[in-house]
Amino acid sequence: GIYWGYVKSWWPYRDDQNVLLLHYSDVRMDLKGNVAKIANFLEVYLSPSELDVVVDRCSMDHMRKVEYFSNIFRFLFVQRSNFQFTFFHFTGE
């Protein structure tokens, strides 16, 4: 599909110094470690307290609390299966 074609197109560059490939499930399992990895890749220094703030603001709990993101969660349901995303629109009924 479209997703795998996109991934495949970047795969030859995965070891290039200016390319960082991340897997969604890895980020979900270790958000703090991956935020630190991204900061390091971008050569951005984050103090421990700054790292904690970024991790908090990127968390699912935080996004559910913020009105913009909570509206998205209210209307979209994401079903992950076989690395594909399916979106459903809830009508509120």
mmCIF file with all atom_site columns, C-alpha atoms in Angstrom:
data_model
loop_
_atom_site.group_PDB
_atom_site.id
_atom_site.type_symbol
_atom_site.label_atom_id
_atom_site.label_alt_id
_atom_site.label_comp_id
_atom_site.label_asym_id
_atom_site.label_entity_id
_atom_site.label_seq_id
_atom_site.pdbx_PDB_ins_code
_atom_site.Cartn_x
_atom_site.Cartn_y
_atom_site.Cartn_z
_atom_site.occupancy
_atom_site.B_iso_or_equiv
_atom_site.pdbx_formal_charge
_atom_site.auth_seq_id
_atom_site.auth_comp_id
_atom_site.auth_asym_id
_atom_site.auth_atom_id
_atom_site.pdbx_PDB_model_num
ATOM 1  C CA . GLY A 1 1  ? 0.000   0.000  0.000  1.00 0.00 ? 1  GLY A CA 1
ATOM 2  C CA . ILE A 1 2  ? 0.835   3.658  0.123  1.00 0.00 ? 2  ILE A CA 1
ATOM 3  C CA . TYR A 1 3  ? 2.342   3.462  3.632  1.00 0.00 ? 3  TYR A CA 1
ATOM 4  C CA . TRP A 1 4  ? 4.778   0.674  2.824  1.00 0.00 ? 4  TRP A CA 1
ATOM 5  C CA . GLY A 1 5  ? 5.774   2.343  -0.438 1.00 0.00 ? 5  GLY A CA 1
ATOM 6  C CA . TYR A 1 6  ? 6.619   5.456  1.556  1.00 0.00 ? 6  TYR A CA 1
ATOM 7  C CA . VAL A 1 7  ? 8.652   3.492  4.105  1.00 0.00 ? 7  VAL A CA 1
ATOM 8  C CA . LYS A 1 8  ? 10.385  1.534  1.366  1.00 0.00 ? 8  LYS A CA 1
ATOM 9  C CA . SER A 1 9  ? 11.387  4.741  -0.397 1.00 0.00 ? 9  SER A CA 1
ATOM 10 C CA . TRP A 1 10 ? 13.216  5.936  2.745  1.00 0.00 ? 10 TRP A CA 1
ATOM 11 C CA . TRP A 1 11 ? 14.734  2.577  3.716  1.00 0.00 ? 11 TRP A CA 1
ATOM 12 C CA . PRO A 1 12 ? 17.910  2.966  1.578  1.00 0.00 ? 12 PRO A CA 1
ATOM 13 C CA . TYR A 1 13 ? 18.667  6.186  3.505  1.00 0.00 ? 13 TYR A CA 1
ATOM 14 C CA . ARG A 1 14 ? 18.140  4.714  6.995  1.00 0.00 ? 14 ARG A CA 1
ATOM 15 C CA . ASP A 1 15 ? 21.853  4.905  7.855  1.00 0.00 ? 15 ASP A CA 1
ATOM 16 C CA . ASP A 1 16 ? 22.397  8.419  6.498  1.00 0.00 ? 16 ASP A CA 1
ATOM 17 C CA . GLN A 1 17 ? 23.459  10.955 9.120  1.00 0.00 ? 17 GLN A CA 1
ATOM 18 C CA . ASN A 1 18 ? 20.549  13.281 8.345  1.00 0.00 ? 18 ASN A CA 1
ATOM 19 C CA . VAL A 1 19 ? 17.805  10.620 8.494  1.00 0.00 ? 19 VAL A CA 1
ATOM 20 C CA . LEU A 1 20 ? 16.155  9.263  11.626 1.00 0.00 ? 20 LEU A CA 1
ATOM 21 C CA . LEU A 1 21 ? 13.560  6.536  11.231 1.00 0.00 ? 21 LEU A CA 1
ATOM 22 C CA . LEU A 1 22 ? 11.363  5.774  14.224 1.00 0.00 ? 22 LEU A CA 1
ATOM 23 C CA . HIS A 1 23 ? 8.678   3.169  14.698 1.00 0.00 ? 23 HIS A CA 1
ATOM 24 C CA . TYR A 1 24 ? 5.436   4.293  16.312 1.00 0.00 ? 24 TYR A CA 1
ATOM 25 C CA . SER A 1 25 ? 5.294   1.347  18.712 1.00 0.00 ? 25 SER A CA 1
ATOM 26 C CA . ASP A 1 26 ? 8.869   2.010  19.877 1.00 0.00 ? 26 ASP A CA 1
ATOM 27 C CA . VAL A 1 27 ? 7.998   5.646  20.598 1.00 0.00 ? 27 VAL A CA 1
ATOM 28 C CA . ARG A 1 28 ? 4.879   4.575  22.495 1.00 0.00 ? 28 ARG A CA 1
ATOM 29 C CA . MET A 1 29 ? 6.846   2.077  24.581 1.00 0.00 ? 29 MET A CA 1
ATOM 30 C CA . ASP A 1 30 ? 9.657   4.510  25.444 1.00 0.00 ? 30 ASP A CA 1
ATOM 31 C CA . LEU A 1 31 ? 8.508   8.081  24.854 1.00 0.00 ? 31 LEU A CA 1
ATOM 32 C CA . LYS A 1 32 ? 11.213  9.669  27.004 1.00 0.00 ? 32 LYS A CA 1
ATOM 33 C CA . GLY A 1 33 ? 14.022  7.701  25.362 1.00 0.00 ? 33 GLY A CA 1
ATOM 34 C CA . ASN A 1 34 ? 12.761  8.564  21.888 1.00 0.00 ? 34 ASN A CA 1
ATOM 35 C CA . VAL A 1 35 ? 12.303  12.264 22.689 1.00 0.00 ? 35 VAL A CA 1
ATOM 36 C CA . ALA A 1 36 ? 15.910  12.260 23.893 1.00 0.00 ? 36 ALA A CA 1
ATOM 37 C CA . LYS A 1 37 ? 16.945  10.440 20.692 1.00 0.00 ? 37 LYS A CA 1
ATOM 38 C CA . ILE A 1 38 ? 15.153  13.030 18.530 1.00 0.00 ? 38 ILE A CA 1
ATOM 39 C CA . ALA A 1 39 ? 16.682  15.925 20.478 1.00 0.00 ? 39 ALA A CA 1
ATOM 40 C CA . ASN A 1 40 ? 20.131  14.391 20.108 1.00 0.00 ? 40 ASN A CA 1
ATOM 41 C CA . PHE A 1 41 ? 19.546  13.827 16.379 1.00 0.00 ? 41 PHE A CA 1
ATOM 42 C CA . LEU A 1 42 ? 18.553  17.494 15.995 1.00 0.00 ? 42 LEU A CA 1
ATOM 43 C CA . GLU A 1 43 ? 21.514  18.540 18.158 1.00 0.00 ? 43 GLU A CA 1
ATOM 44 C CA . VAL A 1 44 ? 19.170  20.188 20.660 1.00 0.00 ? 44 VAL A CA 1
ATOM 45 C CA . TYR A 1 45 ? 20.245  20.108 24.282 1.00 0.00 ? 45 TYR A CA 1
ATOM 46 C CA . LEU A 1 46 ? 17.400  19.499 26.720 1.00 0.00 ? 46 LEU A CA 1
ATOM 47 C CA . SER A 1 47 ? 17.975  19.746 30.435 1.00 0.00 ? 47 SER A CA 1
ATOM 48 C CA . PRO A 1 48 ? 16.369  16.958 32.449 1.00 0.00 ? 48 PRO A CA 1
ATOM 49 C CA . SER A 1 49 ? 13.478  19.271 33.390 1.00 0.00 ? 49 SER A CA 1
ATOM 50 C CA . GLU A 1 50 ? 12.987  20.389 29.761 1.00 0.00 ? 50 GLU A CA 1
ATOM 51 C CA . LEU A 1 51 ? 12.987  16.754 28.645 1.00 0.00 ? 51 LEU A CA 1
ATOM 52 C CA . ASP A 1 52 ? 10.314  15.999 31.237 1.00 0.00 ? 52 ASP A CA 1
ATOM 53 C CA . VAL A 1 53 ? 8.142   18.873 29.944 1.00 0.00 ? 53 VAL A CA 1
ATOM 54 C CA . VAL A 1 54 ? 8.447   17.721 26.326 1.00 0.00 ? 54 VAL A CA 1
ATOM 55 C CA . VAL A 1 55 ? 7.653   14.129 27.301 1.00 0.00 ? 55 VAL A CA 1
ATOM 56 C CA . ASP A 1 56 ? 4.623   15.287 29.294 1.00 0.00 ? 56 ASP A CA 1
ATOM 57 C CA . ARG A 1 57 ? 3.321   17.439 26.427 1.00 0.00 ? 57 ARG A CA 1
ATOM 58 C CA . CYS A 1 58 ? 3.757   14.567 23.968 1.00 0.00 ? 58 CYS A CA 1
ATOM 59 C CA . SER A 1 59 ? 1.954   12.048 26.167 1.00 0.00 ? 59 SER A CA 1
ATOM 60 C CA . MET A 1 60 ? -1.451  10.657 25.290 1.00 0.00 ? 60 MET A CA 1
ATOM 61 C CA . ASP A 1 61 ? -2.729  11.759 28.725 1.00 0.00 ? 61 ASP A CA 1
ATOM 62 C CA . HIS A 1 62 ? -1.749  15.368 28.023 1.00 0.00 ? 62 HIS A CA 1
ATOM 63 C CA . MET A 1 63 ? -3.257  15.331 24.539 1.00 0.00 ? 63 MET A CA 1
ATOM 64 C CA . ARG A 1 64 ? -6.536  14.023 25.963 1.00 0.00 ? 64 ARG A CA 1
ATOM 65 C CA . LYS A 1 65 ? -6.606  16.972 28.402 1.00 0.00 ? 65 LYS A CA 1
ATOM 66 C CA . VAL A 1 66 ? -5.970  19.668 25.776 1.00 0.00 ? 66 VAL A CA 1
ATOM 67 C CA . GLU A 1 67 ? -9.219  20.746 24.112 1.00 0.00 ? 67 GLU A CA 1
ATOM 68 C CA . TYR A 1 68 ? -7.888  20.592 20.546 1.00 0.00 ? 68 TYR A CA 1
ATOM 69 C CA . PHE A 1 69 ? -6.592  17.053 20.950 1.00 0.00 ? 69 PHE A CA 1
ATOM 70 C CA . SER A 1 70 ? -9.513  15.857 23.073 1.00 0.00 ? 70 SER A CA 1
ATOM 71 C CA . ASN A 1 71 ? -11.860 16.831 20.237 1.00 0.00 ? 71 ASN A CA 1
ATOM 72 C CA . ILE A 1 72 ? -9.802  14.734 17.848 1.00 0.00 ? 72 ILE A CA 1
ATOM 73 C CA . PHE A 1 73 ? -9.906  11.761 20.240 1.00 0.00 ? 73 PHE A CA 1
ATOM 74 C CA . ARG A 1 74 ? -13.646 12.210 20.658 1.00 0.00 ? 74 ARG A CA 1
ATOM 75 C CA . PHE A 1 75 ? -14.362 12.016 16.915 1.00 0.00 ? 75 PHE A CA 1
ATOM 76 C CA . LEU A 1 76 ? -11.695 9.625  15.736 1.00 0.00 ? 76 LEU A CA 1
ATOM 77 C CA . PHE A 1 77 ? -11.093 6.076  16.766 1.00 0.00 ? 77 PHE A CA 1
ATOM 78 C CA . VAL A 1 78 ? -7.876  4.559  15.539 1.00 0.00 ? 78 VAL A CA 1
ATOM 79 C CA . GLN A 1 79 ? -7.779  0.830  15.133 1.00 0.00 ? 79 GLN A CA 1
ATOM 80 C CA . ARG A 1 80 ? -4.290  -0.518 14.691 1.00 0.00 ? 80 ARG A CA 1
ATOM 81 C CA . SER A 1 81 ? -4.045  -3.903 13.064 1.00 0.00 ? 81 SER A CA 1
ATOM 82 C CA . ASN A 1 82 ? -1.383  -5.319 10.800 1.00 0.00 ? 82 ASN A CA 1
ATOM 83 C CA . PHE A 1 83 ? 0.394   -1.930 10.824 1.00 0.00 ? 83 PHE A CA 1
ATOM 84 C CA . GLN A 1 84 ? -2.560  -0.276 9.114  1.00 0.00 ? 84 GLN A CA 1
ATOM 85 C CA . PHE A 1 85 ? -4.650  2.541  10.515 1.00 0.00 ? 85 PHE A CA 1
ATOM 86 C CA . THR A 1 86 ? -8.395  2.641  10.121 1.00 0.00 ? 86 THR A CA 1
ATOM 87 C CA . PHE A 1 87 ? -10.280 5.803  11.069 1.00 0.00 ? 87 PHE A CA 1
ATOM 88 C CA . PHE A 1 88 ? -13.878 5.820  12.239 1.00 0.00 ? 88 PHE A CA 1
ATOM 89 C CA . HIS A 1 89 ? -15.997 8.915  12.724 1.00 0.00 ? 89 HIS A CA 1
ATOM 90 C CA . PHE A 1 90 ? -18.220 8.821  15.817 1.00 0.00 ? 90 PHE A CA 1
ATOM 91 C CA . THR A 1 91 ? -21.506 10.628 15.427 1.00 0.00 ? 91 THR A CA 1
ATOM 92 C CA . GLY A 1 92 ? -22.102 10.917 19.191 1.00 0.00 ? 92 GLY A CA 1
ATOM 93 C CA . GLU A 1 93 ? -25.088 8.560  19.148 1.00 0.00 ? 93 GLU A CA 1
#
